[in-house]
Each structure stands twice: as C-alpha cells, then as structure tokens.
Coordinates of N, CA, C and O in Angstrom, one line a residue:
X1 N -10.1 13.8 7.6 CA -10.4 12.4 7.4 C -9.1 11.7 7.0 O -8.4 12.1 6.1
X2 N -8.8 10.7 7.5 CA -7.8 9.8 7.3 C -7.5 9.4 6.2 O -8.6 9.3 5.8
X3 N -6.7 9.0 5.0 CA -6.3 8.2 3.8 C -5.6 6.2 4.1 O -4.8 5.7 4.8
X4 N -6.4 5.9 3.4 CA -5.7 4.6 3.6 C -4.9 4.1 2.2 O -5.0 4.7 1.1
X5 N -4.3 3.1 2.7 CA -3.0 2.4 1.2 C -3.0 1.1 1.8 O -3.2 0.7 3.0
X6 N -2.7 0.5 0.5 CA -2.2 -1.0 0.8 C -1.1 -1.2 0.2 O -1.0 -0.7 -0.9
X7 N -0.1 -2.0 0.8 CA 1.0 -2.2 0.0 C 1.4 -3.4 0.0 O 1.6 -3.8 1.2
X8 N 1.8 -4.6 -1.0 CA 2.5 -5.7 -0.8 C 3.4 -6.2 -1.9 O 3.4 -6.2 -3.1
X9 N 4.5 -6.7 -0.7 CA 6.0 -7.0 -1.1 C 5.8 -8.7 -1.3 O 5.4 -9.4 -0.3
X10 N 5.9 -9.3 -2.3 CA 5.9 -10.5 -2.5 C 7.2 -11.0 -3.1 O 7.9 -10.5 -4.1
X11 N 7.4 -12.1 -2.4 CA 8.6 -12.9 -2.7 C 8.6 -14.1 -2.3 O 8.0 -14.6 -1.4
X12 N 9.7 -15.0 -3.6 CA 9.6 -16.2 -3.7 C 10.7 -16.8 -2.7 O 11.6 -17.4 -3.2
X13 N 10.6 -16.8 -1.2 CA 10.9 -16.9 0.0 C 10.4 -17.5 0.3 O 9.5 -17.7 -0.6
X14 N 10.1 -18.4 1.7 CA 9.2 -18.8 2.8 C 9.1 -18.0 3.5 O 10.1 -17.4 3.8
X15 N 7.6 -17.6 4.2 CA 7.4 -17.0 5.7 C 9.1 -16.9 6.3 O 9.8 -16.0 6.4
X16 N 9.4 -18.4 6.4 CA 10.6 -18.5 7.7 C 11.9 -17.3 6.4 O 12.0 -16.1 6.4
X17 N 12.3 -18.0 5.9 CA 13.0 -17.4 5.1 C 13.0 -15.5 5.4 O 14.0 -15.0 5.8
X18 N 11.8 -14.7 5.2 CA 11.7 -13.8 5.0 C 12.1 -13.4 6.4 O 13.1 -12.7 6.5
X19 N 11.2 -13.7 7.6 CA 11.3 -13.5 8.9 C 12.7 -13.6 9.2 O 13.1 -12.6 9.7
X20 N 13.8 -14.8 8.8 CA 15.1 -14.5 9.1 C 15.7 -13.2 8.9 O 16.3 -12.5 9.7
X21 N 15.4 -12.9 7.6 CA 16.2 -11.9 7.0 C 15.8 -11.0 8.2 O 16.7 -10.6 9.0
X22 N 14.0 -10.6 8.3 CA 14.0 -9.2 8.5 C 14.2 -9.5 10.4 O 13.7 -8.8 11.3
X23 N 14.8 -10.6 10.7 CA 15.5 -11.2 12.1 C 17.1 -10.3 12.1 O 17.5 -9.8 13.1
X24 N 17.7 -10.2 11.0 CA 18.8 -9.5 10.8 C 18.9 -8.1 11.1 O 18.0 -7.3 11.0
X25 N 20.4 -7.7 11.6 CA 20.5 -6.5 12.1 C 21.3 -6.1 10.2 O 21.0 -5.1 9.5
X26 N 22.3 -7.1 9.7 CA 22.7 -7.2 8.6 C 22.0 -6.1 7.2 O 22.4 -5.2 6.5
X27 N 20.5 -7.0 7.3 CA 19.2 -6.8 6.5 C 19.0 -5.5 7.1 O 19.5 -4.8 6.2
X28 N 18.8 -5.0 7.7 CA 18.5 -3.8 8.2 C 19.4 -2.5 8.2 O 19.0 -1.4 8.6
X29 N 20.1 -2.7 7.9 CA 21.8 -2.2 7.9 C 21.9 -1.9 6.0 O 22.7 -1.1 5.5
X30 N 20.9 -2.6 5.2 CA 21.2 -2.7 4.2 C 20.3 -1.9 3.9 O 20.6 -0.7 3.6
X31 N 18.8 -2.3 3.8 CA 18.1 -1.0 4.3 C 18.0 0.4 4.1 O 17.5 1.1 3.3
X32 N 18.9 0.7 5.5 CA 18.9 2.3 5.6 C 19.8 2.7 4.6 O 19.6 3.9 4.3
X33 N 21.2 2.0 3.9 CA 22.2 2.0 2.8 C 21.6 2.6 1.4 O 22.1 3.5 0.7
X34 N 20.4 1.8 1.3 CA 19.4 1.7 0.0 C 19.0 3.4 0.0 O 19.4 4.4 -0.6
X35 N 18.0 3.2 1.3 CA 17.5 4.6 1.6 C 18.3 6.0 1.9 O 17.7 7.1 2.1
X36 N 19.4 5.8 1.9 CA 20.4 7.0 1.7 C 20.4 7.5 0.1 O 21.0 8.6 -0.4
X37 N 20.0 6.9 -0.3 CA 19.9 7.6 -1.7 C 18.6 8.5 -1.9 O 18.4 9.1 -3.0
X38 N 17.7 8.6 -0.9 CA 16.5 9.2 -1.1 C 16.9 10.6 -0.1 O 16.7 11.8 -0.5
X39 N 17.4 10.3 1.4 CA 17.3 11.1 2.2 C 18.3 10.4 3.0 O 18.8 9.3 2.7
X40 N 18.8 11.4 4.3 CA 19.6 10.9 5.5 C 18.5 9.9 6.4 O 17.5 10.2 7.0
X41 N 19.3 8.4 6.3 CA 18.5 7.6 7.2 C 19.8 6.9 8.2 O 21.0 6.6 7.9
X42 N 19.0 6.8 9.8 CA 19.6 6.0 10.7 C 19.2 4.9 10.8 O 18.2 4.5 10.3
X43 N 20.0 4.1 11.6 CA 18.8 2.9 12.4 C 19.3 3.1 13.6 O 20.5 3.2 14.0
X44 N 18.2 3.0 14.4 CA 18.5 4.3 15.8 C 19.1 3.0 16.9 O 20.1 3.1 17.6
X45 N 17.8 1.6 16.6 CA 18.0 0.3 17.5 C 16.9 -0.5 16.7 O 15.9 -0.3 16.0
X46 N 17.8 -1.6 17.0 CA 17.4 -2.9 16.2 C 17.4 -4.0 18.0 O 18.2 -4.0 18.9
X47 N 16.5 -4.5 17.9 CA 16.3 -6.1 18.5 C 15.5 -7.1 18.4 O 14.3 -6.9 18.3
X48 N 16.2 -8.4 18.5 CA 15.2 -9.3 18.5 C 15.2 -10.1 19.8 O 16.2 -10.5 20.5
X49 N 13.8 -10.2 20.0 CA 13.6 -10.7 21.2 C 12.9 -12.1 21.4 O 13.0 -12.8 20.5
X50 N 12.2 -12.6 22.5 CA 10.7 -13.1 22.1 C 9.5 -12.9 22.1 O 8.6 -13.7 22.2
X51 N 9.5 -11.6 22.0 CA 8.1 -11.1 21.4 C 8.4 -10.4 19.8 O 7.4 -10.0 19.1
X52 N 9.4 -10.4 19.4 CA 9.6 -10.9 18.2 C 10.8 -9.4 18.0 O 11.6 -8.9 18.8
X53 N 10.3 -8.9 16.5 CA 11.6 -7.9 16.3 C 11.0 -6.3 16.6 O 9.8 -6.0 16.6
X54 N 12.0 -5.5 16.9 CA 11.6 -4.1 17.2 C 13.1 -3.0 17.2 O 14.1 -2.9 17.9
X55 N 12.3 -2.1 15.7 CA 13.5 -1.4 14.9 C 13.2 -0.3 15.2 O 12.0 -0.3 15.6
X56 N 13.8 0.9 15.3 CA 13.4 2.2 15.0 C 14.4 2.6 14.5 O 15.4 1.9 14.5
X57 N 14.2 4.1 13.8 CA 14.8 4.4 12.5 C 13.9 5.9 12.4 O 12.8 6.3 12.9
X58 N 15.3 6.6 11.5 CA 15.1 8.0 11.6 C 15.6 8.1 10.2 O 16.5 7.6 9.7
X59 N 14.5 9.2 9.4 CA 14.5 9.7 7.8 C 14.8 10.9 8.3 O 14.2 11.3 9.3
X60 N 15.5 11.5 7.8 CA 15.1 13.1 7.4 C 15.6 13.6 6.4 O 16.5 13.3 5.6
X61 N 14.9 14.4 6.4 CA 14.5 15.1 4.8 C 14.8 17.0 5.1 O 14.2 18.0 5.6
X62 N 15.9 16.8 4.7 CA 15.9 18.2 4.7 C 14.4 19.4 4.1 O 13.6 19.0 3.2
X63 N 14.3 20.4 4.5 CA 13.3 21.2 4.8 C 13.0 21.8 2.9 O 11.9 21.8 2.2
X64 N 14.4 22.1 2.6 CA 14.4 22.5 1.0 C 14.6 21.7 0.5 O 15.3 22.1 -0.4
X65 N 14.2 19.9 0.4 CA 13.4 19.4 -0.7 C 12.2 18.5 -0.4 O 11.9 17.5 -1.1
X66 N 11.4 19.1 1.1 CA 10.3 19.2 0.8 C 9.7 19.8 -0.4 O 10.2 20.7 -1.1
X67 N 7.9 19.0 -0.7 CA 7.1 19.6 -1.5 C 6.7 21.1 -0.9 O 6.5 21.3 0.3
X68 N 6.4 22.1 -1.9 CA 6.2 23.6 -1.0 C 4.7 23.5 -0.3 O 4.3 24.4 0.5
X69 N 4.3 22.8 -0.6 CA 2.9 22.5 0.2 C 4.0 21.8 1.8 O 3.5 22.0 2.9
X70 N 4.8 21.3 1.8 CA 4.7 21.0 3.0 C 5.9 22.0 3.8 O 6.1 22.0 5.0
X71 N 6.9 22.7 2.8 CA 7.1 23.5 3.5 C 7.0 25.0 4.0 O 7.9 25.8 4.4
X72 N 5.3 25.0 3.9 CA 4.7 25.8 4.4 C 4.1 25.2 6.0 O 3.5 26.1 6.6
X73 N 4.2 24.3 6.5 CA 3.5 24.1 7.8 C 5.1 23.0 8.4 O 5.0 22.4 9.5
X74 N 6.5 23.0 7.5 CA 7.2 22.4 8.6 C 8.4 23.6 8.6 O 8.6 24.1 7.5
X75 N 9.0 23.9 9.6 CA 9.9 25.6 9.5 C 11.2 24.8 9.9 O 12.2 25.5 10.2
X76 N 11.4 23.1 9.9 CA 12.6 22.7 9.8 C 13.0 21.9 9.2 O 12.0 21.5 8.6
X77 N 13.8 21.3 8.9 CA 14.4 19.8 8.4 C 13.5 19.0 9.4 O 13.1 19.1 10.6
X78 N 13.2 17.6 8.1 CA 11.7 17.3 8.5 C 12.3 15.8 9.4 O 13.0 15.2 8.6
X79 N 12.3 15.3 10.6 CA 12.7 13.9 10.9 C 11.7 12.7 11.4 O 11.1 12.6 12.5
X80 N 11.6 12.0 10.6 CA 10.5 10.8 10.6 C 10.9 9.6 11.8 O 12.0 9.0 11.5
X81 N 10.7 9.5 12.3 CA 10.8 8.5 13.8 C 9.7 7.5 13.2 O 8.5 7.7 13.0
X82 N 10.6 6.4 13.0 CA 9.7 5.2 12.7 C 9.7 3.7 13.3 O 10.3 2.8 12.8
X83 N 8.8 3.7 14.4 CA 8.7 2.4 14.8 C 8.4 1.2 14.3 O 7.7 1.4 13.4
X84 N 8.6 0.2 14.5 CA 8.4 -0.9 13.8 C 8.7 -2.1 14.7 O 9.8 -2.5 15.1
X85 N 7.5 -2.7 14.8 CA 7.5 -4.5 15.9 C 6.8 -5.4 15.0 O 5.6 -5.1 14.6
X86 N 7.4 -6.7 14.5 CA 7.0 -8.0 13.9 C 6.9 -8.9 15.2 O 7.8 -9.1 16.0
X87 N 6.0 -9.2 15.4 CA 5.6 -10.3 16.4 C 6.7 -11.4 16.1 O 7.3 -11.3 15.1
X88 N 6.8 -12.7 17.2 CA 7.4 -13.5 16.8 C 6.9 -14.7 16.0 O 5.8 -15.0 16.0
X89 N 7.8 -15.3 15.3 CA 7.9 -15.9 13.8 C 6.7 -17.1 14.2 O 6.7 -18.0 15.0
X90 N 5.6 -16.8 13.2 CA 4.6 -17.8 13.0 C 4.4 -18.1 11.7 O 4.7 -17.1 11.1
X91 N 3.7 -19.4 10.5 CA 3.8 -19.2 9.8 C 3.2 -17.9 8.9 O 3.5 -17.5 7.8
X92 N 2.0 -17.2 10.1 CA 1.3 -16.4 9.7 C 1.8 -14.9 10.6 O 1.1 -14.7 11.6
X93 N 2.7 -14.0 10.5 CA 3.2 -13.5 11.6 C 3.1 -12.0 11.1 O 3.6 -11.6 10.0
X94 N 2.5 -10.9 12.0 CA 1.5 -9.9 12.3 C 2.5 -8.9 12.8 O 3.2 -9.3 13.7
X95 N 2.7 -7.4 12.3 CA 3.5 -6.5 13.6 C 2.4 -5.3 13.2 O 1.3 -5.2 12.7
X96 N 3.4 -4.5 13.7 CA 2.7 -2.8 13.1 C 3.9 -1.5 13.4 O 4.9 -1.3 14.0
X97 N 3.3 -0.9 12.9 CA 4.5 0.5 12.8 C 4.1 1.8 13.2 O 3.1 2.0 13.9
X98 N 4.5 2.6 12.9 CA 4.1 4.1 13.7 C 5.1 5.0 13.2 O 6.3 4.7 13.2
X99 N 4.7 6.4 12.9 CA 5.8 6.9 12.9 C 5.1 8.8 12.6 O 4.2 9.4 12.2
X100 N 6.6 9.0 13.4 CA 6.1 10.5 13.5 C 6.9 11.8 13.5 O 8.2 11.9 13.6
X101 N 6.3 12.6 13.3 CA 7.5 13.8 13.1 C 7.3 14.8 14.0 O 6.3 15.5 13.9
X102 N 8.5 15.2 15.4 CA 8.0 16.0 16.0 C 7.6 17.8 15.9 O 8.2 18.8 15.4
X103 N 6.2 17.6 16.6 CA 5.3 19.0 16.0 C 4.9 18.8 14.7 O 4.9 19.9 14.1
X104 N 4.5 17.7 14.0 CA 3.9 17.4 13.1 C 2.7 17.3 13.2 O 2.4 16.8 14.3
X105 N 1.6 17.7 12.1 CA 0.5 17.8 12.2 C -0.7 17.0 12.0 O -1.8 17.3 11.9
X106 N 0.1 15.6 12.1 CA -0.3 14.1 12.2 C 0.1 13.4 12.2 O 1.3 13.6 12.4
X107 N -0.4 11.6 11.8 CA 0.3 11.0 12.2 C 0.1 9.7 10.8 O -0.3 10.0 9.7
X108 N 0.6 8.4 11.1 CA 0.9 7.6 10.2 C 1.2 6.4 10.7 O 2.3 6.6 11.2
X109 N 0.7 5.2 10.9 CA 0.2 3.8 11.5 C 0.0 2.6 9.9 O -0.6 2.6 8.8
X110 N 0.6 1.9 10.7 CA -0.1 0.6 10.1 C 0.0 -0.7 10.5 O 0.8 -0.8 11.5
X111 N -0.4 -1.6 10.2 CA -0.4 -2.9 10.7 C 0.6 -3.8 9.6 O 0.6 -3.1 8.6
X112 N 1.3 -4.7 9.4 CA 1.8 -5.9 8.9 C 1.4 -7.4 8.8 O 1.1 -8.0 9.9
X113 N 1.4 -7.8 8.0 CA 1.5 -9.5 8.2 C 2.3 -10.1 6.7 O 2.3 -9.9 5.5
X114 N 2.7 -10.8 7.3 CA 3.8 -11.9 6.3 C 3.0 -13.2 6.2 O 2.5 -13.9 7.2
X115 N 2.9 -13.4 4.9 CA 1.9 -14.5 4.7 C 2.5 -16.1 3.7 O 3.6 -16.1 3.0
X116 N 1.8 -16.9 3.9 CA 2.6 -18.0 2.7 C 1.6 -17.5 1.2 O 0.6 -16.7 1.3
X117 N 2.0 -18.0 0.2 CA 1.8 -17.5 -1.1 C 1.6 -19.0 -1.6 O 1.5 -19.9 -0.8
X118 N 1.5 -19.0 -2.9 CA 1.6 -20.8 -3.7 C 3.2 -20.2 -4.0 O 4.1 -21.1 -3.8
X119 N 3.6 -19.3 -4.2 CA 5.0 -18.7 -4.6 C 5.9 -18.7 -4.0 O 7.0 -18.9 -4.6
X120 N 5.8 -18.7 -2.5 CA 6.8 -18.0 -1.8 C 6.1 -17.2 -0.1 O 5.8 -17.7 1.0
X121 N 6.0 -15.7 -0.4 CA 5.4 -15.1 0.9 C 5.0 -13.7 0.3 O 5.5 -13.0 -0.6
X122 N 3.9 -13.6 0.9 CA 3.6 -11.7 0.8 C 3.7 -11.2 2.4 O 3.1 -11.7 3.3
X123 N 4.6 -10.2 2.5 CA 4.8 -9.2 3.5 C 3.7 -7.9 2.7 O 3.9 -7.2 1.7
X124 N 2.7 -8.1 3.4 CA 1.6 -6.7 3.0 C 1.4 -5.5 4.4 O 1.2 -5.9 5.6
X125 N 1.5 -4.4 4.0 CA 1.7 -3.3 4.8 C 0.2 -2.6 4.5 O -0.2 -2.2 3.4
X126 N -0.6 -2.4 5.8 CA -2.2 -1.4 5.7 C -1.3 0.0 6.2 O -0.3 -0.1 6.8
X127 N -1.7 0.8 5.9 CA -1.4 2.1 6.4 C -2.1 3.0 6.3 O -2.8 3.1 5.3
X128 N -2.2 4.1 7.5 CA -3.4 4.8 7.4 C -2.2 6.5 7.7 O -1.4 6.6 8.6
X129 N -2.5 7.4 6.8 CA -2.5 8.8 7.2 C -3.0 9.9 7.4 O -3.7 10.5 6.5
X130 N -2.8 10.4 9.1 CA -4.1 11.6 8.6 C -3.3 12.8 9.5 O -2.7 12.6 10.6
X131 N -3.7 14.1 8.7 CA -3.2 15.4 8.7 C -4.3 16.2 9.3 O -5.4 16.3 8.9
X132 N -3.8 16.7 10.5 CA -5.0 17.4 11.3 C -4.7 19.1 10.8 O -4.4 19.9 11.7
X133 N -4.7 19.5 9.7 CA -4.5 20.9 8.9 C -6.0 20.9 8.0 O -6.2 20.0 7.1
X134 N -7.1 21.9 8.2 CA -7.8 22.4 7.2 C -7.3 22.3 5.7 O -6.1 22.7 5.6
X135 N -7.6 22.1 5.1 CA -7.2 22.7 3.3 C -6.7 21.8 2.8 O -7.1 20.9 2.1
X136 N -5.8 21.9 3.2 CA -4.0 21.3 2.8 C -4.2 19.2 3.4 O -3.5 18.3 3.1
X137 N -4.9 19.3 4.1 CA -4.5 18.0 5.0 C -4.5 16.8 4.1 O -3.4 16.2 4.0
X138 N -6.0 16.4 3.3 CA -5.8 15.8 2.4 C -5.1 15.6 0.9 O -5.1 14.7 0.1
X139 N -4.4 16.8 1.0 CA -3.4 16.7 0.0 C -2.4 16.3 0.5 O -1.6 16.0 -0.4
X140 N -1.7 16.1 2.3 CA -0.5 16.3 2.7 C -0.8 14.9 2.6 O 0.0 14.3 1.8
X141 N -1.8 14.1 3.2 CA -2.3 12.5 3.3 C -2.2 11.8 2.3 O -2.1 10.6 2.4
X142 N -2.1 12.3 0.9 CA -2.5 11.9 -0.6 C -0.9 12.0 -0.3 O -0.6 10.9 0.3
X143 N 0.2 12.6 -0.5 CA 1.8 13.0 -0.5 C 2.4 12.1 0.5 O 3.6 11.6 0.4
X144 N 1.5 11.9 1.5 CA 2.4 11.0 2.3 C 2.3 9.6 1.8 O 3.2 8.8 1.9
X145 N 1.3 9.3 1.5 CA 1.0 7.4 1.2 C 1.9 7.4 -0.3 O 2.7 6.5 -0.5
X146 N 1.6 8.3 -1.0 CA 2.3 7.7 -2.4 C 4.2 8.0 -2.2 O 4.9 7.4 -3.0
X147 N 4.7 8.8 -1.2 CA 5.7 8.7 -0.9 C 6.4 7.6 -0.5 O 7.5 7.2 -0.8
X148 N 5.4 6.9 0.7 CA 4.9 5.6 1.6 C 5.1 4.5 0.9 O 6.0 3.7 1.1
X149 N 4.1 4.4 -0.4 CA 4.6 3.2 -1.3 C 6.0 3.4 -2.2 O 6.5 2.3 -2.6
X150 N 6.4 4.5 -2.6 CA 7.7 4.6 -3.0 C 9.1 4.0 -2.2 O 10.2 3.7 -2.6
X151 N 8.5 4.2 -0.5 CA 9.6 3.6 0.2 C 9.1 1.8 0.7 O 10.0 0.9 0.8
X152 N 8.1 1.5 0.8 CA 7.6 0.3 0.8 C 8.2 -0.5 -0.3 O 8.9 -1.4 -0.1
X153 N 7.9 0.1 -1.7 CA 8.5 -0.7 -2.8 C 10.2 -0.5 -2.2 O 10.5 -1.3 -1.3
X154 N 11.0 0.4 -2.6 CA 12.4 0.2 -2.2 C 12.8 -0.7 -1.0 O 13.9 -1.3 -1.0
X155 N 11.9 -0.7 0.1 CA 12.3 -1.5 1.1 C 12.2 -2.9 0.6 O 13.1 -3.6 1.0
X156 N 11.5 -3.4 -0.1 CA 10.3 -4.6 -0.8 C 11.8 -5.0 -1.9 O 12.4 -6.0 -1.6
X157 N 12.3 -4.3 -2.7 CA 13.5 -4.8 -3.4 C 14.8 -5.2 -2.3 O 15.5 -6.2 -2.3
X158 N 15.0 -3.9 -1.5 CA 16.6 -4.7 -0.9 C 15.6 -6.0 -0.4 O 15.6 -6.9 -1.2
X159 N 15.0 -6.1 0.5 CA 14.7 -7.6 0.6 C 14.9 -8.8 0.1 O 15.4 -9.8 0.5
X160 N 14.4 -8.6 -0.9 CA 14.5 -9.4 -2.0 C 15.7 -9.8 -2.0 O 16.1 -10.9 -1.6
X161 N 16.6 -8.7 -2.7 CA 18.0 -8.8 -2.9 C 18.9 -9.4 -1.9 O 19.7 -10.2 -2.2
X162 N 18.7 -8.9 -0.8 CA 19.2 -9.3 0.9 C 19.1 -11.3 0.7 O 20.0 -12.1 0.8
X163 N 17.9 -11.5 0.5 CA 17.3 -12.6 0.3 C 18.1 -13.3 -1.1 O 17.5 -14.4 -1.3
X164 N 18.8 -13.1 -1.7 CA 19.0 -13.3 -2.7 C 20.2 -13.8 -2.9 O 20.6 -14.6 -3.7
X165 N 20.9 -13.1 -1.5 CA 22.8 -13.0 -2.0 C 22.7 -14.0 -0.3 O 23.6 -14.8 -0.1
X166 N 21.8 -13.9 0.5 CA 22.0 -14.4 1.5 C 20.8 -15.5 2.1 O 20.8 -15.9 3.2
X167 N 19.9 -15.8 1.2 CA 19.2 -16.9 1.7 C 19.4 -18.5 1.7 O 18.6 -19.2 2.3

C-alpha cells in the first residue's frame, strides 16, 4: 500500500517571483550545492521551454550510509533519477516529478503547484511512495517520505535564500 506526505514551502515572494527563480539554471546550480552536503548530487539537464521547466537530477547515496533496512534489498550505491516539469508560468502554476532508482523496488511521484498566499506564495509538493517488498515495504515508504521532507524543506530554504540575494 502506498504512503502519502504533503509538503509546503512558503515564501514571501510572488507566484512570478518564485517561478523566475525556479526558471533559473543559477537557482538550480545552487540547489544541488546545498544538497552536496547530504549526498553526491548532479543536475543531469535543466530547460526552459514553453511548456514550462524540465530538470533532472541525480542523488546518490552511497550503499554504507544507507539505513540497514535498506541495505539489505539495495547491493549498491543507491542513485535517485529525479524528474521534475513545472508547467508554464500561470498565476496558479501545476508540474509533477518522478523519481527512481534503477532495480528499485518502487517508486515515488508527486504533483506540484505554486500558489498566491495573502504573504507571498506556497510551492506545496503531494507525494506518494510505494515499496513493492513484503515486511519491510512500509517501513521503506515511512523512510522514504520523511527523508523526502528533509530534502523538500532544504530545497524550500535555498529558495528562499536564492530569492533573497537575487529577487
């Protein structure tokens, strides 16, 4: 059975404001910077188009500091392939993500939307994980979402900050 999470990044930005940033190859560059302190991260390709933005990006996690629950079902250094499309810039503007580990025993999806606030904007992230392993799956699903919001929030701060030094 699947796990769901919700996550939202609120900032005292506009829609437009935020969408520039995450319009930036800059902002994205800054990103994977942040996230090098957790694990080895790339950014594989960045573009903006007009159907709006589309990133992919690679985490990996070496194999010995996985949790031992998960390195019992992965036999290598772990690499997360994470897609990511923001539709193009509306005040109300919608993407979704995806991401996966090859020979992984499931998978991990969500939808986006960037919203106006009385504040500023909420970028809120749904996300759903599910582990096709007996026993273990909903504990791996429970490990992946609260990891999920640990990098949601860090992504949620450089923004901010990105936004801060350059809006």
């Amino acid at each position: 059975m699947a796990r769901r999470m919700n996550y939202s990044a609120r900032f005292t930005y506009s829609t437009e404001q935020v969408y520039a940033a995450l319009s930036s190859r800059d902002h994205w560059d800054a990103r994977i910077e942040e996230m090098k302190k957790y694990s080895h991260n790339e950014l594989i390709s960045f573009e903006v188009g007009e159907s709006g933005i589309d990133v992919v990006m690679h985490h990996i996690i070496p194999k010995t500091e996985l949790p031992d629950i998960a390195q019992t079902v992965m036999k290598k250094d772990m690499i997360i392939t994470r897609n990511v499309h923001i539709d193009s810039y509306s005040e109300e503007t919608t993407g979704h993500y995806d991401a996966s580990i090859p020979a992984g025993p499931g998978s991990l999806k969500g939808v986006t939307s960037l919203f106006p606030t009385a504040t500023g904007s909420t970028l809120r992230t749904s996300s759903e994980a599910k582990v096709f392993l007996p026993f273990v799956g909903g504990k791996l699903e429970q490990l992946m979402l609260v990891n999920l919001r640990d990098l949601w929030r860090g992504e949620g701060e450089v923004t901010a900050d990105w936004l801060e030094k350059n809006a």
